[in-house]
XYZ file of C-alpha atoms in Angstrom:
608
model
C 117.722 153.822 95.347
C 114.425 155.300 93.493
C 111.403 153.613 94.691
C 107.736 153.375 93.308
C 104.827 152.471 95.637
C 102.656 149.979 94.033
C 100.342 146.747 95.255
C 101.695 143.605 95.227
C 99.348 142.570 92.169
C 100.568 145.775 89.978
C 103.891 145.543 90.351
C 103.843 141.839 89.247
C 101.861 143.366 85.959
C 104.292 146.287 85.363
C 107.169 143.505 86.281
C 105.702 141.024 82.993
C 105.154 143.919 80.580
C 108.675 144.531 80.774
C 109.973 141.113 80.195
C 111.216 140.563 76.475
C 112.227 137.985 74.510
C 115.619 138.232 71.889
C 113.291 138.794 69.132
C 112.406 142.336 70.785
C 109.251 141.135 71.868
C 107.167 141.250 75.153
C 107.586 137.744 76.554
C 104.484 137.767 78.474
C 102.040 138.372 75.406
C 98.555 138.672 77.579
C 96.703 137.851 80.640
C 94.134 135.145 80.498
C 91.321 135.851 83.698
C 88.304 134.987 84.750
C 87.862 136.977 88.186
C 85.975 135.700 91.587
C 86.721 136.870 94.901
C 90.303 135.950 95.319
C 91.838 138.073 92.377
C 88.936 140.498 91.302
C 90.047 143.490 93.470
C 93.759 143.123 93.278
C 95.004 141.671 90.355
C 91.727 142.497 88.048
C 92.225 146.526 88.942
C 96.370 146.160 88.602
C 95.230 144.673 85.303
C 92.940 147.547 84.123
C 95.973 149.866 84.724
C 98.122 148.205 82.356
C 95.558 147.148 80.058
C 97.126 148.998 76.650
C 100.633 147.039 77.663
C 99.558 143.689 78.644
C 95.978 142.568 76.857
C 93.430 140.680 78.953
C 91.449 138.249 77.520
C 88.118 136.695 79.096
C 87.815 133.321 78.389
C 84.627 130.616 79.463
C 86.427 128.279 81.793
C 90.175 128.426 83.321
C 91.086 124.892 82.239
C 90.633 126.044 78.545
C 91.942 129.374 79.223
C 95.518 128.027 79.824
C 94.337 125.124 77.631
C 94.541 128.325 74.631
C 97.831 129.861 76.275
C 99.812 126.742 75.846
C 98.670 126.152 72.454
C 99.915 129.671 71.670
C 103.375 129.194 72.909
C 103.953 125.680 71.211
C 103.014 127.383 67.731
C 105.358 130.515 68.323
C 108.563 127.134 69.648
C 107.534 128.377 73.251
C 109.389 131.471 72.142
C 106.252 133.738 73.880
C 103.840 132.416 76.732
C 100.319 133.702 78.153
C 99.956 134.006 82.154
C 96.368 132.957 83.266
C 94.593 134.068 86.496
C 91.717 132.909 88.445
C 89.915 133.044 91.327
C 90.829 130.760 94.661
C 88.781 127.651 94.859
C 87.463 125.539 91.822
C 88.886 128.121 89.457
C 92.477 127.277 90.727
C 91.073 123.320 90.827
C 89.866 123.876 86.781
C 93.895 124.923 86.050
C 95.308 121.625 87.294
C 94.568 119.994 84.897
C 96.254 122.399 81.888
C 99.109 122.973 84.132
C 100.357 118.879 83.836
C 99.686 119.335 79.986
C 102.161 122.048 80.055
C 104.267 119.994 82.489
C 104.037 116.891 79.927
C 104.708 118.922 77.248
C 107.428 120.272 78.175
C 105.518 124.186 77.755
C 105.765 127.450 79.638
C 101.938 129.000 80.895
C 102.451 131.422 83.960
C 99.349 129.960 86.036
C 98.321 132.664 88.983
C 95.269 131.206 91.202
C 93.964 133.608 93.791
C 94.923 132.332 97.682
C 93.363 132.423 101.000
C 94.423 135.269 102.946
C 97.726 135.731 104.188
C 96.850 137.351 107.426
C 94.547 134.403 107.953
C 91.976 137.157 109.288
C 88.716 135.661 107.751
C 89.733 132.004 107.685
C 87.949 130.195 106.572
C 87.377 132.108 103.536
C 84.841 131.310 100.619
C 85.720 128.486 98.817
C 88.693 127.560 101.098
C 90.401 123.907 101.344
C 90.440 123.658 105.235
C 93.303 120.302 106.133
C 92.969 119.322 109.371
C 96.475 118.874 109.818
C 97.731 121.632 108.445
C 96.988 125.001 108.559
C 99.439 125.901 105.003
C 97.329 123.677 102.818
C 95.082 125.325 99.943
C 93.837 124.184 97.073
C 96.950 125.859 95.615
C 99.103 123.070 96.473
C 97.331 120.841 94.012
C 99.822 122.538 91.258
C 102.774 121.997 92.829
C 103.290 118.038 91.324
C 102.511 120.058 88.297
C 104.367 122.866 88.160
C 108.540 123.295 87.317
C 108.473 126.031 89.768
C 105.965 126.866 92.856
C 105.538 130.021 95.152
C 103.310 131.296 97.232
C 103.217 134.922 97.246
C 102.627 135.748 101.690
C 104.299 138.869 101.467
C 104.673 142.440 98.568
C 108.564 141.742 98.488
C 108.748 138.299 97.758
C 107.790 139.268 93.954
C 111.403 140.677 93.893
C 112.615 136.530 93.979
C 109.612 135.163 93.194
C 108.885 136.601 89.399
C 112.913 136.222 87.991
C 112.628 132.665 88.977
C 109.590 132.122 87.289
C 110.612 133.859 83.951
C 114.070 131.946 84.206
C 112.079 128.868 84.537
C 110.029 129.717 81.916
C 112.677 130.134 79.079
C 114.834 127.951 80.327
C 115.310 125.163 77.207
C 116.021 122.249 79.791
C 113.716 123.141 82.625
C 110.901 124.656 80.998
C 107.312 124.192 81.732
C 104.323 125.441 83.533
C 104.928 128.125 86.914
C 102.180 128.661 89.343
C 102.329 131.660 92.036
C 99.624 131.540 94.227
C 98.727 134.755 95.084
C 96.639 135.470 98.285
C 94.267 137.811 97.633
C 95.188 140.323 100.538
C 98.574 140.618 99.434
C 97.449 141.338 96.176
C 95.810 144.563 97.384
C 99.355 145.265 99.595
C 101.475 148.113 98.882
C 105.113 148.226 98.686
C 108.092 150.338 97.592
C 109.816 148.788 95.082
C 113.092 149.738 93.255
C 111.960 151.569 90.066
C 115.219 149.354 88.370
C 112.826 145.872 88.925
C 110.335 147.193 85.983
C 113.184 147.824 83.626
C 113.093 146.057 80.161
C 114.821 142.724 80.833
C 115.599 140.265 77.619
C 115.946 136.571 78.300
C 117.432 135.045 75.872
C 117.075 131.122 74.755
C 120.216 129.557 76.093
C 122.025 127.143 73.648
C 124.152 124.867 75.959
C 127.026 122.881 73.850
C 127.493 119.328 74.196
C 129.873 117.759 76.826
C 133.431 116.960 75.601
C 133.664 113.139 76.592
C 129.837 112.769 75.828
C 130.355 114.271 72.408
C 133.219 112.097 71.657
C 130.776 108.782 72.714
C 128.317 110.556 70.348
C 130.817 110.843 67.217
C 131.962 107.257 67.531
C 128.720 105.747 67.906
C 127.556 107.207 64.860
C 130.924 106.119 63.104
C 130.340 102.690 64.188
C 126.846 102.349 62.770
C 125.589 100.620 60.123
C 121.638 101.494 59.914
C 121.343 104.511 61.750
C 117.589 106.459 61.688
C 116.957 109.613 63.564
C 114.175 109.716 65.684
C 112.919 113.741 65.454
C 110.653 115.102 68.516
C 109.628 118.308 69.172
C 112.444 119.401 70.732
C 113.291 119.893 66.760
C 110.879 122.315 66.835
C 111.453 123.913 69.928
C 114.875 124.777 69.056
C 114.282 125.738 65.398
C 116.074 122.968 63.855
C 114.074 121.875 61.398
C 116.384 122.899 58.361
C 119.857 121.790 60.555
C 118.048 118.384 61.053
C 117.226 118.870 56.847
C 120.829 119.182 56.429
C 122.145 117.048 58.658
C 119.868 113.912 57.377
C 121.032 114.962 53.204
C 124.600 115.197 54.395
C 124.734 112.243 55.753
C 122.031 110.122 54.364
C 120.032 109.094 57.635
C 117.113 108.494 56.949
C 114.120 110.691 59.809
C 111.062 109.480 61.452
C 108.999 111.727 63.465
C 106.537 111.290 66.934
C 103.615 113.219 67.272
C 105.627 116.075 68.350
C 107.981 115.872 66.037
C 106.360 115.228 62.880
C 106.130 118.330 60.072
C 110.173 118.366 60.746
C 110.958 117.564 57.673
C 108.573 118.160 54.313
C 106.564 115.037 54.001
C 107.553 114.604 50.824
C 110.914 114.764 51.512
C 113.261 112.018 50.168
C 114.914 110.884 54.046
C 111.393 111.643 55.886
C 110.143 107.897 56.132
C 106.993 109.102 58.182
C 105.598 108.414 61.529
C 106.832 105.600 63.961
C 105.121 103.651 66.594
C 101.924 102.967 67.801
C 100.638 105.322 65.435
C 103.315 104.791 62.685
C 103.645 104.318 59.082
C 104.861 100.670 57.761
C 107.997 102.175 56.384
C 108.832 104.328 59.497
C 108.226 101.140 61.876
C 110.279 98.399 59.046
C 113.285 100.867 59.219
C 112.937 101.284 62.683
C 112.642 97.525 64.100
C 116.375 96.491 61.856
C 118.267 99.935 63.257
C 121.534 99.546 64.566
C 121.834 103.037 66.228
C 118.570 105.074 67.371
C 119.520 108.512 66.853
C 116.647 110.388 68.842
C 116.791 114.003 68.549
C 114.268 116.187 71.259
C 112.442 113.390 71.768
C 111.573 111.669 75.039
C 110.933 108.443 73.790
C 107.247 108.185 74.947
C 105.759 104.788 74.917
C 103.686 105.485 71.599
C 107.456 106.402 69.489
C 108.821 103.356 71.436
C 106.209 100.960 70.691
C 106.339 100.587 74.534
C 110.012 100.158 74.133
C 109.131 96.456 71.854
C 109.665 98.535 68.104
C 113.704 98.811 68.039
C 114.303 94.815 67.759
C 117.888 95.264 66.297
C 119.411 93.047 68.724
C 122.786 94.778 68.851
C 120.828 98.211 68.649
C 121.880 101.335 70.491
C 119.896 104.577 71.492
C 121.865 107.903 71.040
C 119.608 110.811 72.731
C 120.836 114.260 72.097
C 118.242 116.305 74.379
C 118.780 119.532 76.163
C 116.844 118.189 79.305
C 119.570 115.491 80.648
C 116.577 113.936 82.397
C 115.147 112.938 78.668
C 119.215 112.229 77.487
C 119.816 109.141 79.543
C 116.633 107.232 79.089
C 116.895 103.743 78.853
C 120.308 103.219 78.913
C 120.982 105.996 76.073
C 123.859 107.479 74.959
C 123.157 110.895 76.306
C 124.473 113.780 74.540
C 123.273 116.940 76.459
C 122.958 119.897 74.296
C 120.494 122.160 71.988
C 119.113 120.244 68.881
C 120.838 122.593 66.824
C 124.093 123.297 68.318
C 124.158 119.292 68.426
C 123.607 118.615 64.994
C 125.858 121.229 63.568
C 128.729 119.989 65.670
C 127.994 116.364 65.013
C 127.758 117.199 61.337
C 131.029 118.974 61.326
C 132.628 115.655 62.931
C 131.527 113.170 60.705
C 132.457 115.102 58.006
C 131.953 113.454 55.020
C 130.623 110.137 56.448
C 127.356 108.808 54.522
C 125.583 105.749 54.946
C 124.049 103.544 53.036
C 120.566 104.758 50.940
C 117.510 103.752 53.152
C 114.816 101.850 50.712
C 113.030 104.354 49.428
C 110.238 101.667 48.067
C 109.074 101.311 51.591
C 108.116 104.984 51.584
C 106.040 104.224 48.769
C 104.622 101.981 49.256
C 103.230 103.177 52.560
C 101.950 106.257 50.759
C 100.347 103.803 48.118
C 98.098 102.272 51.081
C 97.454 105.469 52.758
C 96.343 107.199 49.925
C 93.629 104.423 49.544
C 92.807 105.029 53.039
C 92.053 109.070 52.502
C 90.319 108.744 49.242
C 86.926 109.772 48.595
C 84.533 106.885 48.443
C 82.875 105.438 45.442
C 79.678 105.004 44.594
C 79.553 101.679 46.062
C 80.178 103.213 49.356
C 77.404 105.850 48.927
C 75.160 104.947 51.772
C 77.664 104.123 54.096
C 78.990 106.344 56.834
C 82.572 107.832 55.710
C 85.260 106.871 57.775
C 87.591 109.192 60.124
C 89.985 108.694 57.367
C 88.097 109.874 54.380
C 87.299 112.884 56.627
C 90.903 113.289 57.239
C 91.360 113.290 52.995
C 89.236 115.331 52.397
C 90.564 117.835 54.882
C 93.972 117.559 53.445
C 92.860 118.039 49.655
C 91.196 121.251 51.080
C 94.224 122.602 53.041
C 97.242 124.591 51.943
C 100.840 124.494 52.869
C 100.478 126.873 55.796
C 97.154 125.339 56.984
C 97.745 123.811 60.802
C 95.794 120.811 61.736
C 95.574 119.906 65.238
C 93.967 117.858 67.808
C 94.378 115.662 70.661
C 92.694 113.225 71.779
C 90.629 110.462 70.087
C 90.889 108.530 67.101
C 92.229 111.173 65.392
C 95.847 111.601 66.995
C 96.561 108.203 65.921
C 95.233 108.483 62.156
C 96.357 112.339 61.805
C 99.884 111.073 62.768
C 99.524 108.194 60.296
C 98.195 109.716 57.139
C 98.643 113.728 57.457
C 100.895 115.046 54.951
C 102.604 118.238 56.372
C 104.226 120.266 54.003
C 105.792 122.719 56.241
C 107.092 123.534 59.709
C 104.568 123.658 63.072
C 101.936 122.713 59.896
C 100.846 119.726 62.417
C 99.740 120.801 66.039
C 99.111 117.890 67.924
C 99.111 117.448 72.076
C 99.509 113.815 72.753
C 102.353 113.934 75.579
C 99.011 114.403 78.006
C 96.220 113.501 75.360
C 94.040 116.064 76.975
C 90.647 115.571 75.577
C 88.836 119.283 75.489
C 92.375 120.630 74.305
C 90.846 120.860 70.869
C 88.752 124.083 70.502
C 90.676 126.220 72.917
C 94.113 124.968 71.484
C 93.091 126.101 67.912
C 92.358 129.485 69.349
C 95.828 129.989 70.540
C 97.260 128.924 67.278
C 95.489 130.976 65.456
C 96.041 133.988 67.873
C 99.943 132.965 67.822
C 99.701 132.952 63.668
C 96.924 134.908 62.360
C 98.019 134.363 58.891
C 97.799 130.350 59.088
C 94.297 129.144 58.497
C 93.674 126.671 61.672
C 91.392 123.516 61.323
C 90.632 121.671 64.291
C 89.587 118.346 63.776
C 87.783 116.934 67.332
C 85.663 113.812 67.660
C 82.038 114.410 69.262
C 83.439 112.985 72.649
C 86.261 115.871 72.848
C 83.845 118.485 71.907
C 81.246 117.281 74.190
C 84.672 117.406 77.274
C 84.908 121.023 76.324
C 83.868 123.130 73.565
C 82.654 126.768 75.418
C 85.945 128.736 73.964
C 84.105 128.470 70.468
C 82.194 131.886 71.815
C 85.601 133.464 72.913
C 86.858 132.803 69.064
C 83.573 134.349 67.825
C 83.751 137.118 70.195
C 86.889 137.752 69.683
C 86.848 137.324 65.867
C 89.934 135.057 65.946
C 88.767 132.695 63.052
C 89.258 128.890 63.434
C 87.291 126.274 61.514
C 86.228 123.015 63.082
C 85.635 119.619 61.641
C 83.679 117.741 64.069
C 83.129 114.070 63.487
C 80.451 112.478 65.189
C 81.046 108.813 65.469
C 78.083 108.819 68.454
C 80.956 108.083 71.451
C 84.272 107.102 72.481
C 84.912 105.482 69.185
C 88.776 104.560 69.561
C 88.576 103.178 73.101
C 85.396 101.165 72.275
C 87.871 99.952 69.507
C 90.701 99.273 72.072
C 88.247 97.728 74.051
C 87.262 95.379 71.502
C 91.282 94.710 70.654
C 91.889 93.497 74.312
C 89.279 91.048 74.794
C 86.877 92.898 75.882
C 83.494 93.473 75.675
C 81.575 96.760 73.620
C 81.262 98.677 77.226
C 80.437 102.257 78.425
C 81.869 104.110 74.988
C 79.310 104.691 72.415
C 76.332 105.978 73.272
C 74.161 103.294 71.680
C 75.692 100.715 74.596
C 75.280 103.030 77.629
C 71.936 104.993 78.027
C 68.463 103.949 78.437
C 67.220 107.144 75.998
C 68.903 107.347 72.232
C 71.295 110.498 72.309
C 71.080 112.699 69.197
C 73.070 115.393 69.496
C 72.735 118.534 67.411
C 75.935 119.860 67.294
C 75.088 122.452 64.307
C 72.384 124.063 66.979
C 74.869 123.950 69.949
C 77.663 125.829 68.362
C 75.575 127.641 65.828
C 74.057 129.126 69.355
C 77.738 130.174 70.505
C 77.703 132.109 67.346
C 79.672 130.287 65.210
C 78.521 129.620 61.027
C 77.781 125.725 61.433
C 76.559 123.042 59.075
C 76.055 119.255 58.738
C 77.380 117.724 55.787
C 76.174 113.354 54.917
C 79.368 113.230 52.540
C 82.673 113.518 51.797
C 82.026 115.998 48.325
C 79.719 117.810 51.013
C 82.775 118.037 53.410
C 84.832 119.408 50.624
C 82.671 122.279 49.600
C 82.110 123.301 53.472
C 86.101 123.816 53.946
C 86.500 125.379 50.748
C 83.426 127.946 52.264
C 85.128 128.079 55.182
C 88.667 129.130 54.541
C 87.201 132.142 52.528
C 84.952 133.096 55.278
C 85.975 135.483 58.115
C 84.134 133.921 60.653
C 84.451 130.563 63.006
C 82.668 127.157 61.285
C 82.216 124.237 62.062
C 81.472 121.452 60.141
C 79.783 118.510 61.350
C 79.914 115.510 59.938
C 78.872 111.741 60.867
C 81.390 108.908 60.734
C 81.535 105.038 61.156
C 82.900 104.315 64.613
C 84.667 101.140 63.551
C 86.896 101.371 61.197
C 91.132 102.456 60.988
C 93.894 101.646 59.040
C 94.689 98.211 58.389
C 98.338 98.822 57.101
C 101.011 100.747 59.993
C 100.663 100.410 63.451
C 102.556 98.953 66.220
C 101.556 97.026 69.476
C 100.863 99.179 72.733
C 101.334 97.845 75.753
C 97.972 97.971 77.165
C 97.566 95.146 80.422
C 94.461 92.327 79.557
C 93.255 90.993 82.587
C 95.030 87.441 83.532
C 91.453 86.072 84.633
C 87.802 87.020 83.322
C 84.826 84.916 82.858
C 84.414 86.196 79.391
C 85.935 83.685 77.180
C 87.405 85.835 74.783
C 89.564 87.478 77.043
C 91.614 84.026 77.297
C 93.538 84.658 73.569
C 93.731 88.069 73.977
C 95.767 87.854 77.047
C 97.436 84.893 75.216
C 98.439 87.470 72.741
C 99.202 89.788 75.033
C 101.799 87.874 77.155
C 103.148 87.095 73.868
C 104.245 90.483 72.807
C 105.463 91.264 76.619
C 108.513 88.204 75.676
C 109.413 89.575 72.256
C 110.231 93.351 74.103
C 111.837 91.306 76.544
């Protein structure tokens, strides 16, 4: 057997470059790193080596780092991922938090923190977690709730396990998500003779598991038996590139689609069967259709408590929940009938089944007349309205009269989730980037720079709220620096203006949200100065015509913008909506908190 001598930390390098997707490209498409102590010497030189073959890329802070290398894979249908590296300590501590995003989300990032050293020589090293009770314990093991697969890397050969696992985990449909090796730093630097066959060109492949026999059977006659079916599309639509075999399958049979955050841009906007977005954050027509369903058809979705109204939107007494997921985990929820398998494979089989079964036409005036309110909602205001604030959802309008078909809007945390989801109008596929399985404020600015580094041909707009920006904004240099062009729309409602509102909804009092109600100084912050000094073109607009000519600037510059604009922290869409299940305190001395629990208690019997 040939051998080649190499450290530890370069033949995990050489081992990623060589890892391809069926597309006949590199699976691993760069390194994310910030170096310290713990991976500076072994993994930053391996990574010098191979820098023509596997790109590094210095970001500002690690959470954002992988923050950007998720983002990239959910654009591309997690069909590529980034691997991220940092140094032991509170470098490894910043990743946490992106790794249970990925986790969430259901989204492979190849995390590798630095260790302590293996041969426990220096102990305690700089910056390491000493337990007490047990000399294993590092900071590392924060990741492992976090993480679909965890290693610690003590020895050169245990790469020769430890990296096919990870890659298997990786683009595995059903199990994917986040993998952390924790590398100690003196095994890094280790050499070793490895088989010269280990850094051959390996292609995984996305595996397309068919459904079970018996479970596909329960599936066909459920189906058969309905009356007022709807199909519930997540992003497992996406992820499995079924976004024309759920097109077909809804026309074929006449089922009529809503979509979850993750979901929606499945099918056109426009499209005849796409009755919008249902839940929390839903459209009137997608909730109406939803509450009198007989069978909910979900389809890569893992009914998360915003699609399910906290499971109080399907009231259809004699209703019944059909899941066809490829995780099994996500399949049986709540008493579903599960129906393991890819979305596509699923669909295509199911359609072939039913045949020439159609249902009844859904209303199609309920679509309309959802679209008649929301339209109101995004228009531009009149001259009444001149010296008022604009609202999140004129912002939104104007955004959307600016954009093209490719444009991708994302965000993801805030008031806009809820208000992109209800009145966003994407025309085609992955057009609508939204993280709201983790609602990771600080996503915003780093996500949009992996989307636009996964599409460069897509212009990116990234709409963030002041508090998200303020959470995390220093990736705005790494998209200057690196030319990677996004625009952001930045509105500045002066705080936390959608929990001040849920606040406010459950009895409570204006608290700790905007700014106005919790410092003893006024804040005013610049945000034009602050990114304008990370390099970016910036500019305040007081209007919505304002806001228009900015993004039309924008998309035919070549560099980052952002626009800033203030907005009214109060207002949101009156029409659409569901209840969230959101806990108001039994007892308070405030006396309004006495009908909201009222109200509260009420909605807690009708899911019952």
């Amino acid at each position: 057997m040939k051998t080649v001598r190499l450290t530890a930390a370069q033949a995990m390098v050489r081992y990623l470059a060589a890892q391809m997707n069926e597309h006949g490209e590199t699976y691993i498409a760069g390194m994310w790193a910030i170096f310290g102590h713990g991976n500076v010497a072994g993994i930053g030189e391996a990574l010098y080596g191979i820098r023509d073959e596997l790109p590094t890329y210095r970001g500002q802070n690690e959470q954002s780092m992988a923050h950007a290398a998720i983002a990239y894979s959910k654009q591309l249908r997690r069909r590529r991922a980034m691997a991220v590296t940092s140094s032991i300590g509170p470098g490894a501590a910043n990743m946490v938090t992106a790794a249970a995003l990925a986790h969430v989300n259901r989204l492979p990032v190849l995390l590798i923190p630095g260790d302590v050293f293996a041969n426990r020589g220096p102990d305690p090293v700089l910056q390491q977690l000493e337990d007490f009770g047990d000399g294993t314990m590092t900071v590392n093991d924060c990741f492992r709730p976090v993480s679909r697969y965890f290693d610690r890397i003590m020895r050169p050969e245990q790469l020769l396990t430890a990296l096919p696992r990870a890659m298997r985990t990786m683009t595995d449909p059903a199990d994917c998500g986040p993998v952390t090796l924790a590398f100690c730093q003196d095994v890094q630097a280790e050499a070793y003779d490895y088989p010269e066959s280990f850094f051959e060109k390996r292609v995984w492949r996305q595996r397309r598991p068919e459904p079970d026999v018996v479970e596909f059977e329960e599936a066909v006659a459920a189906l058969k038996a309905a009356k007022n079916p709807i199909i519930v599309a997540g992003g497992g639509v996406h992820f499995a590139g079924a976004t024309e075999t759920l097109k077909r399958f809804a026309e074929t049979h006449s089922i009529p689609v809503v979509e979850t955050q993750a979901g929606k841009s499945a099918l056109a906007w426009d499209h005849d069967l796409n009755f919008g977005p249902v839940g929390v954050t839903g459209a009137e027509s997608a909730n109406i259709i939803s509450e009198k369903a007989d069978l909910v058809f979900g389809v890569g979705t893992r009914f998360q408590d915003f699609t399910t109204g906290s499971w109080a939107l399907f009231k259809n007494q004699n209703r019944k929940i059909l899941a066809l997921n490829v995780q099994p985990y996500d399949s049986a929820k709540h008493d579903a009938i599960s129906l393991t398998a890819d979305a596509k494979i699923g669909l295509e089989k199911l359609s072939a089944a039913l045949g020439s079964h159609r249902f009844a036409a859904p209303n199609a005036g309920l679509k309309a007349a959802w679209f008649e309110k929301a339209d109101a909602d995004t228009a531009a205001p009149g001259e009444e309205h001149a010296n008022s604030l604009p609202t999140d959802m004129q912002v939104i309008g104007a955004v959307q009269r600016q954009s093209r078909d490719n444009t991708v809007v994302m965000c993801a945390a805030g008031t806009m989730p809820g208000e992109l989801h209800q009145l966003w109008k994407s025309k085609l596929p992955l057009s609508y980037h939204m993280e709201y399985g983790f609602s990771c404020m600080g996503y915003e600015v780093a996500g949009g720079l992996g989307i636009k580094m996964a599409e460069p041909d897509r212009d990116v707009i990234v709409m963030v709220g002041d508090g998200s920006y303020m959470m995390m904004n220093s990736e705005l240099a790494t998209s200057v620096a690196m030319g990677v062009k996004i625009t952001l729309v930045i509105t500045d409602n002066r705080g936390y203006g959608c929990i001040n509102r849920l606040q406010m909804e459950t009895g409570g009092a204006e608290f700790n949200n905007l700014y106005a109600h919790t410092n003893v100084n006024p804040i005013a912050i610049d945000f034009v100065a602050h990114s304008g000094s990370m390099g970016a073109d910036a500019r305040k607009v007081s209007t919505i015509t304002e806001l228009e000519e900015a993004l039309a600037a924008a998309r035919a510059s070549s560099r980052t913008t952002v626009i800033v604009i203030d907005t009214d922290p109060y207002p949101t869409p009156q029409a659409g909506g569901h209840w969230w299940d959101v806990a108001v305190p039994e007892v308070s001395d405030r006396a309004e908190i006495g009908p909201a629990r009222a109200r509260y208690e009420n909605h807690v019997k009708e899911r019952q």
